[in-house]
Amino acid sequence: RSQDAPKKISLAEAIRFAEQNSPVLAGATADSDAANAGARVTRAGLLPQLSANGFATGGNNSTIMGSSPTVEPPIWMLVPSGNFLDGNLALMLPIFTPGVLARAGSATWQARAAAGDLAEARADLNLHVTEAYDRVLLSRQMIFAQEAKLTAAQELVRTTQAMFDAGKGIDASVQRSRAEFSQAQRAVTIARNDEAKAILDLEAAMGADLSSPIDPSDALTVSAITTNLADSLAKAKASRGMLLAVRARREAAASNVRAAQGQRKPQLYGA
């Protein structure tokens, strides 16, 4: 690891850094943007369509020419023999298009599902970073506790040795206190190693460079739970990204069924 001084970082800064550098969150954001773009494209089918077409031909026989495959609305024209030059505009108005309407609904629900996936990914990332951050703070409290025990064990060794030297104690008490001191030393070492591992876990959760040390600067606090279980469950059902995505995909599937059924119905456009 680098010997540079660790960078102090708060929980809010750690979460913000993770949101900016998480590949999972970046992928979910890209999926949501793509779904929104797809929904806009599909809904555009419900709007009036205008195309500009031009034909320039020359030949001995007449033929039927069409506009390019991607042009909407398309134009088909009987082109006479000889040299021919023509330009035109085509306007098409959807009047009764149940298939297109259902597909637009499905695309909208798919976009909402992607938004739910994004919210779920963000919430999961925030939870992961918060838990890792709190583990660092907890490991530091464990170090303080073990260091206090080490100080007490050291004092016990001193007093038992003094009593033994004064003829008021036995050697077994001295040896026992020294053994307890050794155990306290090992406990402090273990606690410090746990802290180092917790910091690495936090850096991994943030997507940070593991060679650049960080120093969580917040204090470990205990907050009382102010809501009951029923209220928490109701809030989760209303706003949990995973549930919103599942509901949206269910509606999208129903819209796909309606779109397939609508394809069998007449589609009416005004041109």
PDB file of C-alpha atoms in Angstrom:
ATOM      1  CA  ARG A   1       0.000   0.000   0.000  1.00  0.00           C
ATOM      2  CA  SER A   2       1.043   3.603  -0.580  1.00  0.00           C
ATOM      3  CA  GLN A   3       2.809   5.414   2.281  1.00  0.00           C
ATOM      4  CA  ASP A   4       0.854   8.616   1.600  1.00  0.00           C
ATOM      5  CA  ALA A   5      -1.326   9.964   4.394  1.00  0.00           C
ATOM      6  CA  PRO A   6      -4.794   8.373   4.274  1.00  0.00           C
ATOM      7  CA  LYS A   7      -7.474  10.595   2.792  1.00  0.00           C
ATOM      8  CA  LYS A   8     -10.279  11.380   5.208  1.00  0.00           C
ATOM      9  CA  ILE A   9     -13.691  10.594   3.770  1.00  0.00           C
ATOM     10  CA  SER A  10     -17.218  10.841   5.150  1.00  0.00           C
ATOM     11  CA  LEU A  11     -19.983   8.341   4.496  1.00  0.00           C
ATOM     12  CA  ALA A  12     -21.739  10.754   2.136  1.00  0.00           C
ATOM     13  CA  GLU A  13     -18.506  11.227   0.170  1.00  0.00           C
ATOM     14  CA  ALA A  14     -17.945   7.477   0.037  1.00  0.00           C
ATOM     15  CA  ILE A  15     -21.439   6.880  -1.355  1.00  0.00           C
ATOM     16  CA  ARG A  16     -21.055   9.693  -3.886  1.00  0.00           C
ATOM     17  CA  PHE A  17     -17.698   8.297  -5.035  1.00  0.00           C
ATOM     18  CA  ALA A  18     -19.201   4.807  -5.379  1.00  0.00           C
ATOM     19  CA  GLU A  19     -22.112   6.098  -7.450  1.00  0.00           C
ATOM     20  CA  GLN A  20     -19.674   7.822  -9.808  1.00  0.00           C
ATOM     21  CA  ASN A  21     -17.396   4.799 -10.226  1.00  0.00           C
ATOM     22  CA  SER A  22     -19.607   1.709  -9.931  1.00  0.00           C
ATOM     23  CA  PRO A  23     -19.730  -0.279 -13.203  1.00  0.00           C
ATOM     24  CA  VAL A  24     -22.956  -1.956 -12.084  1.00  0.00           C
ATOM     25  CA  LEU A  25     -24.656   1.399 -11.565  1.00  0.00           C
ATOM     26  CA  ALA A  26     -23.249   2.691 -14.861  1.00  0.00           C
ATOM     27  CA  GLY A  27     -24.706  -0.336 -16.655  1.00  0.00           C
ATOM     28  CA  ALA A  28     -28.098   0.132 -15.015  1.00  0.00           C
ATOM     29  CA  THR A  29     -28.049   3.825 -15.961  1.00  0.00           C
ATOM     30  CA  ALA A  30     -27.235   2.960 -19.579  1.00  0.00           C
ATOM     31  CA  ASP A  31     -30.055   0.393 -19.648  1.00  0.00           C
ATOM     32  CA  SER A  32     -32.489   2.967 -18.286  1.00  0.00           C
ATOM     33  CA  ASP A  33     -31.397   5.579 -20.832  1.00  0.00           C
ATOM     34  CA  ALA A  34     -31.740   3.037 -23.651  1.00  0.00           C
ATOM     35  CA  ALA A  35     -35.205   2.010 -22.469  1.00  0.00           C
ATOM     36  CA  ASN A  36     -36.309   5.650 -22.294  1.00  0.00           C
ATOM     37  CA  ALA A  37     -34.978   6.269 -25.799  1.00  0.00           C
ATOM     38  CA  GLY A  38     -36.773   3.178 -27.061  1.00  0.00           C
ATOM     39  CA  ALA A  39     -40.008   4.349 -25.464  1.00  0.00           C
ATOM     40  CA  ARG A  40     -39.700   7.746 -27.131  1.00  0.00           C
ATOM     41  CA  VAL A  41     -39.095   6.108 -30.504  1.00  0.00           C
ATOM     42  CA  THR A  42     -42.100   3.813 -30.097  1.00  0.00           C
ATOM     43  CA  ARG A  43     -44.393   6.633 -28.941  1.00  0.00           C
ATOM     44  CA  ALA A  44     -43.310   8.616 -31.995  1.00  0.00           C
ATOM     45  CA  GLY A  45     -45.351   6.132 -34.025  1.00  0.00           C
ATOM     46  CA  LEU A  46     -48.482   7.737 -32.561  1.00  0.00           C
ATOM     47  CA  LEU A  47     -47.546  11.141 -33.991  1.00  0.00           C
ATOM     48  CA  PRO A  48     -48.045  12.429 -37.540  1.00  0.00           C
ATOM     49  CA  GLN A  49     -45.309  11.189 -39.876  1.00  0.00           C
ATOM     50  CA  LEU A  50     -43.824  13.403 -42.590  1.00  0.00           C
ATOM     51  CA  SER A  51     -41.331  12.268 -45.216  1.00  0.00           C
ATOM     52  CA  ALA A  52     -39.616  13.968 -48.166  1.00  0.00           C
ATOM     53  CA  ASN A  53     -38.941  11.812 -51.229  1.00  0.00           C
ATOM     54  CA  GLY A  54     -37.257  12.434 -54.555  1.00  0.00           C
ATOM     55  CA  PHE A  55     -36.948  10.305 -57.695  1.00  0.00           C
ATOM     56  CA  ALA A  56     -34.578  10.787 -60.628  1.00  0.00           C
ATOM     57  CA  THR A  57     -34.722   7.995 -63.234  1.00  0.00           C
ATOM     58  CA  GLY A  58     -33.971   7.324 -66.850  1.00  0.00           C
ATOM     59  CA  GLY A  59     -34.820   4.241 -68.896  1.00  0.00           C
ATOM     60  CA  ASN A  60     -36.704   2.662 -71.795  1.00  0.00           C
ATOM     61  CA  ASN A  61     -39.409   1.034 -69.661  1.00  0.00           C
ATOM     62  CA  SER A  62     -41.739   2.237 -66.971  1.00  0.00           C
ATOM     63  CA  THR A  63     -41.304   0.822 -63.461  1.00  0.00           C
ATOM     64  CA  ILE A  64     -42.514   1.151 -59.892  1.00  0.00           C
ATOM     65  CA  MET A  65     -40.105   2.910 -57.538  1.00  0.00           C
ATOM     66  CA  GLY A  66     -40.313   3.083 -53.774  1.00  0.00           C
ATOM     67  CA  SER A  67     -38.700   5.257 -51.122  1.00  0.00           C
ATOM     68  CA  SER A  68     -35.820   4.008 -49.023  1.00  0.00           C
ATOM     69  CA  PRO A  69     -36.691   1.201 -46.565  1.00  0.00           C
ATOM     70  CA  THR A  70     -36.214   3.379 -43.467  1.00  0.00           C
ATOM     71  CA  VAL A  71     -38.403   6.249 -44.681  1.00  0.00           C
ATOM     72  CA  GLU A  72     -41.765   6.627 -42.933  1.00  0.00           C
ATOM     73  CA  PRO A  73     -44.285   7.063 -44.413  1.00  0.00           C
ATOM     74  CA  PRO A  74     -43.068   5.262 -47.551  1.00  0.00           C
ATOM     75  CA  ILE A  75     -43.909   6.356 -51.103  1.00  0.00           C
ATOM     76  CA  TRP A  76     -44.504   4.142 -54.133  1.00  0.00           C
ATOM     77  CA  MET A  77     -44.652   5.699 -57.584  1.00  0.00           C
ATOM     78  CA  LEU A  78     -45.179   4.460 -61.130  1.00  0.00           C
ATOM     79  CA  VAL A  79     -42.247   5.963 -63.014  1.00  0.00           C
ATOM     80  CA  PRO A  80     -42.714   6.390 -66.787  1.00  0.00           C
ATOM     81  CA  SER A  81     -40.074   5.575 -69.385  1.00  0.00           C
ATOM     82  CA  GLY A  82     -37.525   8.178 -70.388  1.00  0.00           C
ATOM     83  CA  ASN A  83     -36.049  10.752 -68.061  1.00  0.00           C
ATOM     84  CA  PHE A  84     -38.067  11.447 -64.950  1.00  0.00           C
ATOM     85  CA  LEU A  85     -37.488  13.834 -62.036  1.00  0.00           C
ATOM     86  CA  ASP A  86     -39.920  14.257 -59.150  1.00  0.00           C
ATOM     87  CA  GLY A  87     -39.995  15.387 -55.510  1.00  0.00           C
ATOM     88  CA  ASN A  88     -42.844  15.216 -53.003  1.00  0.00           C
ATOM     89  CA  LEU A  89     -43.845  15.282 -49.364  1.00  0.00           C
ATOM     90  CA  ALA A  90     -45.930  12.577 -47.684  1.00  0.00           C
ATOM     91  CA  LEU A  91     -47.921  13.140 -44.475  1.00  0.00           C
ATOM     92  CA  MET A  92     -49.527  10.244 -42.598  1.00  0.00           C
ATOM     93  CA  LEU A  93     -51.802  10.622 -39.571  1.00  0.00           C
ATOM     94  CA  PRO A  94     -52.530   7.656 -37.278  1.00  0.00           C
ATOM     95  CA  ILE A  95     -56.284   7.472 -36.676  1.00  0.00           C
ATOM     96  CA  PHE A  96     -56.972   3.976 -35.340  1.00  0.00           C
ATOM     97  CA  THR A  97     -53.791   2.044 -34.512  1.00  0.00           C
ATOM     98  CA  PRO A  98     -54.391  -0.314 -31.571  1.00  0.00           C
ATOM     99  CA  GLY A  99     -51.217  -2.292 -32.284  1.00  0.00           C
ATOM    100  CA  VAL A 100     -48.974   0.775 -32.228  1.00  0.00           C
ATOM    101  CA  LEU A 101     -50.741   2.117 -29.155  1.00  0.00           C
ATOM    102  CA  ALA A 102     -50.176  -1.126 -27.245  1.00  0.00           C
ATOM    103  CA  ARG A 103     -46.518  -1.267 -28.314  1.00  0.00           C
ATOM    104  CA  ALA A 104     -46.050   2.288 -27.081  1.00  0.00           C
ATOM    105  CA  GLY A 105     -47.569   1.289 -23.753  1.00  0.00           C
ATOM    106  CA  SER A 106     -45.260  -1.710 -23.523  1.00  0.00           C
ATOM    107  CA  ALA A 107     -42.199   0.435 -24.250  1.00  0.00           C
ATOM    108  CA  THR A 108     -43.257   2.919 -21.580  1.00  0.00           C
ATOM    109  CA  TRP A 109     -43.622   0.162 -19.010  1.00  0.00           C
ATOM    110  CA  GLN A 110     -40.241  -1.273 -20.026  1.00  0.00           C
ATOM    111  CA  ALA A 111     -38.699   2.145 -19.403  1.00  0.00           C
ATOM    112  CA  ARG A 112     -40.311   2.214 -15.947  1.00  0.00           C
ATOM    113  CA  ALA A 113     -38.949  -1.271 -15.276  1.00  0.00           C
ATOM    114  CA  ALA A 114     -35.454  -0.110 -16.207  1.00  0.00           C
ATOM    115  CA  ALA A 115     -35.886   2.879 -13.899  1.00  0.00           C
ATOM    116  CA  GLY A 116     -36.846   0.473 -11.110  1.00  0.00           C
ATOM    117  CA  ASP A 117     -33.734  -1.618 -11.800  1.00  0.00           C
ATOM    118  CA  LEU A 118     -31.632   1.541 -11.626  1.00  0.00           C
ATOM    119  CA  ALA A 119     -33.187   2.552  -8.307  1.00  0.00           C
ATOM    120  CA  GLU A 120     -32.601  -0.955  -6.950  1.00  0.00           C
ATOM    121  CA  ALA A 121     -28.959  -0.926  -8.090  1.00  0.00           C
ATOM    122  CA  ARG A 122     -28.397   2.479  -6.479  1.00  0.00           C
ATOM    123  CA  ALA A 123     -30.041   1.409  -3.209  1.00  0.00           C
ATOM    124  CA  ASP A 124     -28.031  -1.833  -3.137  1.00  0.00           C
ATOM    125  CA  LEU A 125     -24.788   0.049  -3.769  1.00  0.00           C
ATOM    126  CA  ASN A 126     -25.574   2.590  -1.038  1.00  0.00           C
ATOM    127  CA  LEU A 127     -26.363  -0.215   1.413  1.00  0.00           C
ATOM    128  CA  HIS A 128     -23.171  -2.101   0.548  1.00  0.00           C
ATOM    129  CA  VAL A 129     -20.999   1.005   1.006  1.00  0.00           C
ATOM    130  CA  THR A 130     -22.766   2.001   4.230  1.00  0.00           C
ATOM    131  CA  GLU A 131     -22.317  -1.461   5.726  1.00  0.00           C
ATOM    132  CA  ALA A 132     -18.627  -1.526   4.760  1.00  0.00           C
ATOM    133  CA  TYR A 133     -18.134   1.982   6.162  1.00  0.00           C
ATOM    134  CA  ASP A 134     -19.804   1.063   9.455  1.00  0.00           C
ATOM    135  CA  ARG A 135     -17.671  -2.081   9.717  1.00  0.00           C
ATOM    136  CA  VAL A 136     -14.569   0.119   9.652  1.00  0.00           C
ATOM    137  CA  LEU A 137     -15.963   2.308  12.419  1.00  0.00           C
ATOM    138  CA  LEU A 138     -16.974  -0.745  14.453  1.00  0.00           C
ATOM    139  CA  SER A 139     -13.533  -2.310  14.043  1.00  0.00           C
ATOM    140  CA  ARG A 140     -11.992   0.874  15.457  1.00  0.00           C
ATOM    141  CA  GLN A 141     -14.226   0.670  18.503  1.00  0.00           C
ATOM    142  CA  MET A 142     -13.080  -2.931  18.939  1.00  0.00           C
ATOM    143  CA  ILE A 143      -9.466  -1.718  18.828  1.00  0.00           C
ATOM    144  CA  PHE A 144     -10.203   0.814  21.580  1.00  0.00           C
ATOM    145  CA  ALA A 145     -11.836  -1.907  23.676  1.00  0.00           C
ATOM    146  CA  GLN A 146      -8.973  -4.359  23.193  1.00  0.00           C
ATOM    147  CA  GLU A 147      -6.393  -1.679  23.933  1.00  0.00           C
ATOM    148  CA  ALA A 148      -8.221  -0.907  27.195  1.00  0.00           C
ATOM    149  CA  LYS A 149      -8.084  -4.604  28.085  1.00  0.00           C
ATOM    150  CA  LEU A 150      -4.370  -4.634  27.208  1.00  0.00           C
ATOM    151  CA  THR A 151      -3.747  -1.703  29.546  1.00  0.00           C
ATOM    152  CA  ALA A 152      -5.638  -3.473  32.324  1.00  0.00           C
ATOM    153  CA  ALA A 153      -3.707  -6.692  31.708  1.00  0.00           C
ATOM    154  CA  GLN A 154      -0.413  -4.806  31.792  1.00  0.00           C
ATOM    155  CA  GLU A 155      -1.360  -3.233  35.113  1.00  0.00           C
ATOM    156  CA  LEU A 156      -2.330  -6.665  36.451  1.00  0.00           C
ATOM    157  CA  VAL A 157       1.096  -8.017  35.533  1.00  0.00           C
ATOM    158  CA  ARG A 158       2.740  -5.102  37.325  1.00  0.00           C
ATOM    159  CA  THR A 159       0.703  -5.508  40.517  1.00  0.00           C
ATOM    160  CA  THR A 160       0.986  -9.301  40.711  1.00  0.00           C
ATOM    161  CA  GLN A 161       4.734  -9.093  40.111  1.00  0.00           C
ATOM    162  CA  ALA A 162       5.046  -6.454  42.827  1.00  0.00           C
ATOM    163  CA  MET A 163       3.068  -8.605  45.254  1.00  0.00           C
ATOM    164  CA  PHE A 164       5.222 -11.630  44.432  1.00  0.00           C
ATOM    165  CA  ASP A 165       8.411  -9.613  44.931  1.00  0.00           C
ATOM    166  CA  ALA A 166       7.049  -8.470  48.300  1.00  0.00           C
ATOM    167  CA  GLY A 167       6.357 -12.058  49.314  1.00  0.00           C
ATOM    168  CA  LYS A 168       2.589 -11.556  49.274  1.00  0.00           C
ATOM    169  CA  GLY A 169       1.812 -13.552  46.113  1.00  0.00           C
ATOM    170  CA  ILE A 170       2.601 -16.758  44.322  1.00  0.00           C
ATOM    171  CA  ASP A 171       4.403 -17.371  41.051  1.00  0.00           C
ATOM    172  CA  ALA A 172       1.287 -18.953  39.506  1.00  0.00           C
ATOM    173  CA  SER A 173      -0.548 -15.627  39.768  1.00  0.00           C
ATOM    174  CA  VAL A 174       2.311 -13.880  37.980  1.00  0.00           C
ATOM    175  CA  GLN A 175       2.361 -16.442  35.201  1.00  0.00           C
ATOM    176  CA  ARG A 176      -1.418 -16.272  34.802  1.00  0.00           C
ATOM    177  CA  SER A 177      -1.350 -12.464  34.530  1.00  0.00           C
ATOM    178  CA  ARG A 178       1.420 -12.646  31.943  1.00  0.00           C
ATOM    179  CA  ALA A 179      -0.599 -15.153  29.926  1.00  0.00           C
ATOM    180  CA  GLU A 180      -3.603 -12.822  30.049  1.00  0.00           C
ATOM    181  CA  PHE A 181      -1.351  -9.984  28.898  1.00  0.00           C
ATOM    182  CA  SER A 182      -0.167 -12.052  25.921  1.00  0.00           C
ATOM    183  CA  GLN A 183      -3.764 -12.855  25.022  1.00  0.00           C
ATOM    184  CA  ALA A 184      -4.664  -9.156  25.191  1.00  0.00           C
ATOM    185  CA  GLN A 185      -1.746  -8.331  22.877  1.00  0.00           C
ATOM    186  CA  ARG A 186      -2.974 -10.912  20.344  1.00  0.00           C
ATOM    187  CA  ALA A 187      -6.512  -9.511  20.590  1.00  0.00           C
ATOM    188  CA  VAL A 188      -5.237  -6.005  19.780  1.00  0.00           C
ATOM    189  CA  THR A 189      -3.313  -7.322  16.770  1.00  0.00           C
ATOM    190  CA  ILE A 190      -6.369  -9.187  15.522  1.00  0.00           C
ATOM    191  CA  ALA A 191      -8.550  -6.076  15.955  1.00  0.00           C
ATOM    192  CA  ARG A 192      -6.069  -3.951  13.975  1.00  0.00           C
ATOM    193  CA  ASN A 193      -5.947  -6.548  11.203  1.00  0.00           C
ATOM    194  CA  ASP A 194      -9.752  -6.573  11.120  1.00  0.00           C
ATOM    195  CA  GLU A 195      -9.707  -2.797  10.686  1.00  0.00           C
ATOM    196  CA  ALA A 196      -7.246  -3.022   7.786  1.00  0.00           C
ATOM    197  CA  LYS A 197      -9.414  -5.668   6.096  1.00  0.00           C
ATOM    198  CA  ALA A 198     -12.555  -3.590   6.674  1.00  0.00           C
ATOM    199  CA  ILE A 199     -10.899  -0.591   4.982  1.00  0.00           C
ATOM    200  CA  LEU A 200      -9.979  -2.753   1.977  1.00  0.00           C
ATOM    201  CA  ASP A 201     -13.570  -4.011   1.816  1.00  0.00           C
ATOM    202  CA  LEU A 202     -14.809  -0.409   1.890  1.00  0.00           C
ATOM    203  CA  GLU A 203     -12.453   0.612  -0.917  1.00  0.00           C
ATOM    204  CA  ALA A 204     -13.620  -2.371  -2.974  1.00  0.00           C
ATOM    205  CA  ALA A 205     -17.276  -1.467  -2.371  1.00  0.00           C
ATOM    206  CA  MET A 206     -16.564   2.125  -3.444  1.00  0.00           C
ATOM    207  CA  GLY A 207     -14.640   1.069  -6.539  1.00  0.00           C
ATOM    208  CA  ALA A 208     -11.634   3.021  -5.246  1.00  0.00           C
ATOM    209  CA  ASP A 209      -7.948   2.425  -5.947  1.00  0.00           C
ATOM    210  CA  LEU A 210      -6.802  -0.074  -3.316  1.00  0.00           C
ATOM    211  CA  SER A 211      -3.307   1.465  -3.351  1.00  0.00           C
ATOM    212  CA  SER A 212      -4.658   4.825  -2.130  1.00  0.00           C
ATOM    213  CA  PRO A 213      -5.481   4.567   1.606  1.00  0.00           C
ATOM    214  CA  ILE A 214      -8.601   6.207   2.977  1.00  0.00           C
ATOM    215  CA  ASP A 215      -9.609   7.179   6.492  1.00  0.00           C
ATOM    216  CA  PRO A 216     -13.349   7.135   7.302  1.00  0.00           C
ATOM    217  CA  SER A 217     -13.888  10.270   9.341  1.00  0.00           C
ATOM    218  CA  ASP A 218     -17.438   9.862  10.644  1.00  0.00           C
ATOM    219  CA  ALA A 219     -18.207   8.684  14.160  1.00  0.00           C
ATOM    220  CA  LEU A 220     -20.064   5.455  14.864  1.00  0.00           C
ATOM    221  CA  THR A 221     -23.564   6.293  16.101  1.00  0.00           C
ATOM    222  CA  VAL A 222     -26.628   4.267  17.006  1.00  0.00           C
ATOM    223  CA  SER A 223     -29.941   5.581  15.682  1.00  0.00           C
ATOM    224  CA  ALA A 224     -33.268   4.508  17.107  1.00  0.00           C
ATOM    225  CA  ILE A 225     -35.806   2.952  14.715  1.00  0.00           C
ATOM    226  CA  THR A 226     -38.761   5.322  14.571  1.00  0.00           C
ATOM    227  CA  THR A 227     -41.085   3.310  12.293  1.00  0.00           C
ATOM    228  CA  ASN A 228     -42.865   0.061  12.938  1.00  0.00           C
ATOM    229  CA  LEU A 229     -42.625  -3.044  10.775  1.00  0.00           C
ATOM    230  CA  ALA A 230     -45.966  -2.517   9.058  1.00  0.00           C
ATOM    231  CA  ASP A 231     -45.064   1.015   7.965  1.00  0.00           C
ATOM    232  CA  SER A 232     -41.650  -0.125   6.741  1.00  0.00           C
ATOM    233  CA  LEU A 233     -43.185  -2.917   4.685  1.00  0.00           C
ATOM    234  CA  ALA A 234     -45.766  -0.549   3.206  1.00  0.00           C
ATOM    235  CA  LYS A 235     -43.033   1.916   2.239  1.00  0.00           C
ATOM    236  CA  ALA A 236     -40.948  -0.866   0.681  1.00  0.00           C
ATOM    237  CA  LYS A 237     -43.906  -2.116  -1.352  1.00  0.00           C
ATOM    238  CA  ALA A 238     -44.562   1.392  -2.633  1.00  0.00           C
ATOM    239  CA  SER A 239     -40.999   2.459  -3.449  1.00  0.00           C
ATOM    240  CA  ARG A 240     -38.679  -0.582  -3.641  1.00  0.00           C
ATOM    241  CA  GLY A 241     -37.028  -0.542  -7.056  1.00  0.00           C
ATOM    242  CA  MET A 242     -37.156  -4.306  -7.471  1.00  0.00           C
ATOM    243  CA  LEU A 243     -40.926  -4.421  -6.894  1.00  0.00           C
ATOM    244  CA  LEU A 244     -41.533  -1.440  -9.178  1.00  0.00           C
ATOM    245  CA  ALA A 245     -39.558  -3.168 -11.930  1.00  0.00           C
ATOM    246  CA  VAL A 246     -41.514  -6.416 -11.536  1.00  0.00           C
ATOM    247  CA  ARG A 247     -44.850  -4.597 -11.672  1.00  0.00           C
ATOM    248  CA  ALA A 248     -43.747  -2.629 -14.729  1.00  0.00           C
ATOM    249  CA  ARG A 249     -42.613  -5.777 -16.556  1.00  0.00           C
ATOM    250  CA  ARG A 250     -45.946  -7.408 -15.782  1.00  0.00           C
ATOM    251  CA  GLU A 251     -47.742  -4.447 -17.345  1.00  0.00           C
ATOM    252  CA  ALA A 252     -45.317  -4.501 -20.298  1.00  0.00           C
ATOM    253  CA  ALA A 253     -46.093  -8.172 -20.896  1.00  0.00           C
ATOM    254  CA  ALA A 254     -49.828  -7.425 -20.851  1.00  0.00           C
ATOM    255  CA  SER A 255     -49.243  -4.601 -23.347  1.00  0.00           C
ATOM    256  CA  ASN A 256     -47.307  -6.983 -25.593  1.00  0.00           C
ATOM    257  CA  VAL A 257     -50.307  -9.319 -25.601  1.00  0.00           C
ATOM    258  CA  ARG A 258     -52.589  -6.427 -26.542  1.00  0.00           C
ATOM    259  CA  ALA A 259     -50.118  -5.376 -29.250  1.00  0.00           C
ATOM    260  CA  ALA A 260     -50.193  -8.855 -30.780  1.00  0.00           C
ATOM    261  CA  GLN A 261     -53.981  -8.862 -30.657  1.00  0.00           C
ATOM    262  CA  GLY A 262     -54.068  -5.367 -32.153  1.00  0.00           C
ATOM    263  CA  GLN A 263     -52.034  -6.485 -35.137  1.00  0.00           C
ATOM    264  CA  ARG A 264     -55.024  -8.587 -36.220  1.00  0.00           C
ATOM    265  CA  LYS A 265     -57.271  -5.516 -36.214  1.00  0.00           C
ATOM    266  CA  PRO A 266     -57.502  -2.930 -38.983  1.00  0.00           C
ATOM    267  CA  GLN A 267     -54.970  -0.108 -38.754  1.00  0.00           C
ATOM    268  CA  LEU A 268     -56.367   3.204 -40.048  1.00  0.00           C
ATOM    269  CA  TYR A 269     -54.158   6.090 -41.164  1.00  0.00           C
ATOM    270  CA  GLY A 270     -55.005   9.333 -42.880  1.00  0.00           C
ATOM    271  CA  ALA A 271     -52.664  10.460 -45.650  1.00  0.00           C
TER     272      ALA A 271
END
